[in-house]
């Protein structure tokens, strides 16, 4: 399934596959998001698969939120690859 992003105010839902082919769409959608808003919630409930490029894109968005002192919440049980990444980083 290809990547689909829907939004309402500061709440975004991601559906499909976040991988090498679709990561550009994700990055375009969120490239300047923290210039416009202070708080962002992303639901990954609809993400079926994510490769290392998708994990990297979300990790970079998380780092951008930290750098700009903004709030980012990632919710949903859509994909274990991302959660495993953050568990590994937190444990290190």
CSV table of N, CA and C in Angstrom, one decimal:
chain,number,residue,atom,x,y,z
A,1,UNK,N,0.8,-1.2,0.0
A,1,UNK,CA,0.0,0.0,0.0
A,1,UNK,C,0.9,1.2,0.0
A,2,UNK,N,0.5,2.2,-0.8
A,2,UNK,CA,1.4,3.4,-0.9
A,2,UNK,C,1.1,4.3,0.3
A,3,UNK,N,1.9,5.3,0.6
A,3,UNK,CA,1.8,6.1,1.7
A,3,UNK,C,0.7,7.2,1.6
A,4,UNK,N,-0.1,7.4,2.6
A,4,UNK,CA,-1.1,8.4,2.7
A,4,UNK,C,-1.0,9.1,4.0
A,5,UNK,N,-1.1,10.4,4.0
A,5,UNK,CA,-1.0,11.2,5.2
A,5,UNK,C,-2.2,12.1,5.2
A,6,UNK,N,-3.0,12.0,6.3
A,6,UNK,CA,-4.1,12.9,6.6
A,6,UNK,C,-3.9,13.7,7.8
A,7,UNK,N,-4.5,14.9,7.9
A,7,UNK,CA,-4.3,15.8,9.0
A,7,UNK,C,-5.5,16.5,9.4
A,8,UNK,N,-5.5,16.9,10.6
A,8,UNK,CA,-6.5,17.8,11.2
A,8,UNK,C,-5.8,18.6,12.3
A,9,UNK,N,-5.7,19.9,12.1
A,9,UNK,CA,-4.9,20.7,13.0
A,9,UNK,C,-3.5,20.2,13.2
A,10,UNK,N,-3.2,19.8,14.4
A,10,UNK,CA,-1.8,19.3,14.7
A,10,UNK,C,-1.7,17.8,14.8
A,11,UNK,N,-2.8,17.1,14.3
A,11,UNK,CA,-2.9,15.7,14.4
A,11,UNK,C,-2.7,15.1,13.0
A,12,UNK,N,-1.8,14.2,12.8
A,12,UNK,CA,-1.5,13.6,11.5
A,12,UNK,C,-1.6,12.1,11.6
A,13,UNK,N,-2.3,11.5,10.6
A,13,UNK,CA,-2.3,10.0,10.6
A,13,UNK,C,-1.6,9.5,9.3
A,14,UNK,N,-0.8,8.5,9.5
A,14,UNK,CA,0.0,8.0,8.5
A,14,UNK,C,-0.5,6.6,8.1
A,15,UNK,N,-0.7,6.3,6.9
A,15,UNK,CA,-1.2,5.0,6.4
A,15,UNK,C,-0.3,4.4,5.3
A,16,UNK,N,-0.2,3.1,5.3
A,16,UNK,CA,0.5,2.4,4.3
A,16,UNK,C,2.0,2.1,4.7
A,17,UNK,N,2.9,2.2,3.7
A,17,UNK,CA,4.2,1.8,3.9
A,17,UNK,C,5.1,3.0,3.8
A,18,UNK,N,5.9,3.2,4.9
A,18,UNK,CA,6.9,4.3,4.9
A,18,UNK,C,8.3,3.6,4.6
A,19,UNK,N,8.7,3.8,3.4
A,19,UNK,CA,10.0,3.1,3.0
A,19,UNK,C,10.8,4.1,2.0
A,20,UNK,N,11.8,3.5,1.4
A,20,UNK,CA,12.7,4.3,0.6
A,20,UNK,C,11.9,5.0,-0.5
A,21,UNK,N,10.9,4.4,-1.1
A,21,UNK,CA,10.1,5.0,-2.2
A,21,UNK,C,9.2,6.1,-1.7
A,22,UNK,N,8.7,6.0,-0.5
A,22,UNK,CA,7.7,7.0,0.0
A,22,UNK,C,8.2,8.0,1.0
A,23,UNK,N,9.5,7.9,1.4
A,23,UNK,CA,10.0,8.7,2.5
A,23,UNK,C,10.0,10.2,2.0
A,24,UNK,N,10.2,10.5,0.7
A,24,UNK,CA,10.2,11.9,0.2
A,24,UNK,C,8.9,12.6,0.5
A,25,UNK,N,7.8,11.9,0.3
A,25,UNK,CA,6.5,12.5,0.6
A,25,UNK,C,6.4,12.8,2.1
A,26,UNK,N,6.8,11.9,2.9
A,26,UNK,CA,6.8,12.1,4.4
A,26,UNK,C,7.7,13.4,4.7
A,27,UNK,N,8.8,13.4,4.2
A,27,UNK,CA,9.8,14.5,4.5
A,27,UNK,C,9.2,15.9,4.0
A,28,UNK,N,8.6,15.9,2.8
A,28,UNK,CA,8.0,17.1,2.3
A,28,UNK,C,6.9,17.6,3.2
A,29,UNK,N,6.0,16.7,3.6
A,29,UNK,CA,4.9,17.0,4.5
A,29,UNK,C,5.3,17.7,5.8
A,30,UNK,N,6.4,17.2,6.3
A,30,UNK,CA,6.9,17.7,7.7
A,30,UNK,C,8.1,18.5,7.6
A,31,UNK,N,8.6,19.0,6.5
A,31,UNK,CA,9.8,19.7,6.3
A,31,UNK,C,9.9,21.0,7.2
A,32,UNK,N,8.8,21.8,7.2
A,32,UNK,CA,8.8,23.0,7.9
A,32,UNK,C,7.7,23.1,9.0
A,33,UNK,N,7.3,21.9,9.4
A,33,UNK,CA,6.1,21.9,10.3
A,33,UNK,C,6.4,22.6,11.6
A,34,UNK,N,7.5,22.6,12.1
A,34,UNK,CA,7.8,23.3,13.4
A,34,UNK,C,8.0,24.8,13.3
A,35,UNK,N,8.0,25.3,12.1
A,35,UNK,CA,7.9,26.7,11.9
A,35,UNK,C,6.5,27.2,12.0
A,36,UNK,N,5.6,26.3,11.9
A,36,UNK,CA,4.1,26.7,11.9
A,36,UNK,C,3.4,26.3,13.2
A,37,UNK,N,3.9,25.2,13.8
A,37,UNK,CA,3.2,24.8,15.0
A,37,UNK,C,4.2,24.4,16.1
A,38,UNK,N,3.7,24.4,17.4
A,38,UNK,CA,4.6,24.1,18.5
A,38,UNK,C,4.4,22.6,19.0
A,39,UNK,N,3.3,22.0,18.6
A,39,UNK,CA,3.0,20.7,19.1
A,39,UNK,C,2.5,19.8,18.0
A,40,UNK,N,3.0,18.6,17.8
A,40,UNK,CA,2.6,17.8,16.7
A,40,UNK,C,2.3,16.3,17.3
A,41,UNK,N,1.2,15.7,16.8
A,41,UNK,CA,1.0,14.3,17.1
A,41,UNK,C,0.8,13.6,15.8
A,42,UNK,N,1.6,12.5,15.7
A,42,UNK,CA,1.5,11.6,14.6
A,42,UNK,C,1.1,10.2,15.0
A,43,UNK,N,0.0,9.7,14.3
A,43,UNK,CA,-0.4,8.4,14.6
A,43,UNK,C,0.1,7.4,13.5
A,44,UNK,N,0.8,6.4,14.0
A,44,UNK,CA,1.3,5.4,13.1
A,44,UNK,C,0.5,4.1,13.1
A,45,UNK,N,-0.8,4.2,13.6
A,45,UNK,CA,-1.7,3.0,13.6
A,45,UNK,C,-1.9,2.4,12.3
A,46,UNK,N,-1.9,3.2,11.2
A,46,UNK,CA,-2.1,2.7,9.9
A,46,UNK,C,-0.9,2.3,9.1
A,47,UNK,N,0.3,2.4,9.7
A,47,UNK,CA,1.5,2.0,9.0
A,47,UNK,C,1.6,0.5,9.0
A,48,UNK,N,1.7,-0.1,7.8
A,48,UNK,CA,1.8,-1.5,7.7
A,48,UNK,C,3.3,-2.0,7.8
A,49,UNK,N,4.1,-1.2,7.1
A,49,UNK,CA,5.6,-1.6,7.1
A,49,UNK,C,6.4,-0.3,7.1
A,50,UNK,N,7.6,-0.4,7.6
A,50,UNK,CA,8.5,0.7,7.6
A,50,UNK,C,9.9,0.1,7.5
A,51,UNK,N,10.7,0.6,6.6
A,51,UNK,CA,12.1,0.2,6.5
A,51,UNK,C,13.0,1.2,7.2
A,52,UNK,N,14.3,1.0,7.0
A,52,UNK,CA,15.3,1.8,7.8
A,52,UNK,C,15.2,3.3,7.3
A,53,UNK,N,14.7,3.5,6.1
A,53,UNK,CA,14.6,4.9,5.6
A,53,UNK,C,13.4,5.6,6.3
A,54,UNK,N,12.3,4.9,6.6
A,54,UNK,CA,11.2,5.4,7.3
A,54,UNK,C,11.6,5.6,8.8
A,55,UNK,N,12.3,4.7,9.4
A,55,UNK,CA,12.7,4.9,10.8
A,55,UNK,C,13.6,6.1,10.9
A,56,UNK,N,14.5,6.3,9.9
A,56,UNK,CA,15.4,7.4,9.9
A,56,UNK,C,14.6,8.7,9.8
A,57,UNK,N,13.6,8.8,8.9
A,57,UNK,CA,12.9,10.0,8.7
A,57,UNK,C,12.1,10.4,10.0
A,58,UNK,N,11.6,9.5,10.7
A,58,UNK,CA,10.9,9.8,11.9
A,58,UNK,C,11.9,10.2,13.0
A,59,UNK,N,13.0,9.5,13.0
A,59,UNK,CA,14.0,9.9,14.0
A,59,UNK,C,14.5,11.3,13.8
A,60,UNK,N,14.7,11.7,12.5
A,60,UNK,CA,15.1,13.0,12.2
A,60,UNK,C,14.1,14.0,12.6
A,61,UNK,N,12.8,13.7,12.4
A,61,UNK,CA,11.7,14.6,12.8
A,61,UNK,C,11.7,14.8,14.3
A,62,UNK,N,12.0,13.7,15.0
A,62,UNK,CA,12.0,13.7,16.5
A,62,UNK,C,13.2,14.6,16.9
A,63,UNK,N,14.3,14.5,16.3
A,63,UNK,CA,15.5,15.3,16.6
A,63,UNK,C,15.2,16.8,16.3
A,64,UNK,N,14.5,17.0,15.2
A,64,UNK,CA,14.2,18.4,14.8
A,64,UNK,C,13.3,19.0,15.9
A,65,UNK,N,12.3,18.3,16.4
A,65,UNK,CA,11.5,18.8,17.5
A,65,UNK,C,12.3,19.1,18.7
A,66,UNK,N,13.2,18.3,19.1
A,66,UNK,CA,14.1,18.5,20.2
A,66,UNK,C,15.0,19.8,20.0
A,67,UNK,N,15.5,19.9,18.8
A,67,UNK,CA,16.4,21.0,18.4
A,67,UNK,C,15.6,22.4,18.5
A,68,UNK,N,14.4,22.3,18.1
A,68,UNK,CA,13.5,23.6,18.1
A,68,UNK,C,12.7,23.7,19.3
A,69,UNK,N,12.9,22.8,20.3
A,69,UNK,CA,12.2,22.9,21.6
A,69,UNK,C,10.6,22.8,21.3
A,70,UNK,N,10.2,21.9,20.5
A,70,UNK,CA,8.8,21.7,20.1
A,70,UNK,C,8.4,20.3,20.7
A,71,UNK,N,7.1,20.1,20.7
A,71,UNK,CA,6.5,18.8,21.2
A,71,UNK,C,6.1,17.9,20.1
A,72,UNK,N,6.6,16.7,20.1
A,72,UNK,CA,6.2,15.7,19.2
A,72,UNK,C,5.8,14.4,19.9
A,73,UNK,N,4.6,13.9,19.6
A,73,UNK,CA,4.1,12.7,20.1
A,73,UNK,C,3.8,11.7,19.0
A,74,UNK,N,4.4,10.5,19.1
A,74,UNK,CA,4.2,9.5,18.2
A,74,UNK,C,3.3,8.4,18.8
A,75,UNK,N,2.1,8.1,18.3
A,75,UNK,CA,1.2,7.2,18.9
A,75,UNK,C,0.8,6.1,18.0
A,76,UNK,N,0.2,5.1,18.5
A,76,UNK,CA,-0.3,4.0,17.7
A,76,UNK,C,0.6,2.8,17.7
A,77,UNK,N,0.0,1.6,17.4
A,77,UNK,CA,0.8,0.4,17.4
A,77,UNK,C,1.0,-0.1,16.0
A,78,UNK,N,1.2,0.8,15.1
A,78,UNK,CA,1.2,0.4,13.7
A,78,UNK,C,2.4,-0.4,13.2
A,79,UNK,N,3.6,-0.1,13.8
A,79,UNK,CA,4.8,-0.7,13.2
A,79,UNK,C,5.8,-0.8,14.4
A,80,UNK,N,6.3,-2.1,14.5
A,80,UNK,CA,7.3,-2.4,15.6
A,80,UNK,C,8.7,-1.9,15.3
A,81,UNK,N,9.0,-1.7,14.0
A,81,UNK,CA,10.4,-1.3,13.6
A,81,UNK,C,10.8,0.0,14.3
A,82,UNK,N,9.9,0.9,14.3
A,82,UNK,CA,10.2,2.2,14.9
A,82,UNK,C,10.4,2.1,16.4
A,83,UNK,N,9.5,1.4,17.1
A,83,UNK,CA,9.5,1.3,18.5
A,83,UNK,C,10.8,0.5,18.9
A,84,UNK,N,11.1,-0.5,18.2
A,84,UNK,CA,12.4,-1.2,18.5
A,84,UNK,C,13.6,-0.3,18.4
A,85,UNK,N,13.6,0.6,17.4
A,85,UNK,CA,14.7,1.5,17.2
A,85,UNK,C,14.8,2.4,18.5
A,86,UNK,N,13.7,3.0,18.9
A,86,UNK,CA,13.7,3.9,20.0
A,86,UNK,C,14.0,3.2,21.3
A,87,UNK,N,13.6,1.9,21.5
A,87,UNK,CA,14.0,1.2,22.7
A,87,UNK,C,15.5,0.9,22.7
A,88,UNK,N,16.1,0.6,21.6
A,88,UNK,CA,17.5,0.4,21.5
A,88,UNK,C,18.3,1.7,21.8
A,89,UNK,N,17.8,2.8,21.3
A,89,UNK,CA,18.5,4.1,21.5
A,89,UNK,C,18.4,4.5,23.0
A,90,UNK,N,17.2,4.3,23.6
A,90,UNK,CA,17.0,4.6,25.0
A,90,UNK,C,17.8,3.7,25.9
A,91,UNK,N,18.0,2.5,25.5
A,91,UNK,CA,18.7,1.6,26.4
A,91,UNK,C,20.2,1.8,26.3
A,92,UNK,N,20.7,2.5,25.3
A,92,UNK,CA,22.2,2.7,25.1
A,92,UNK,C,22.7,3.7,26.0
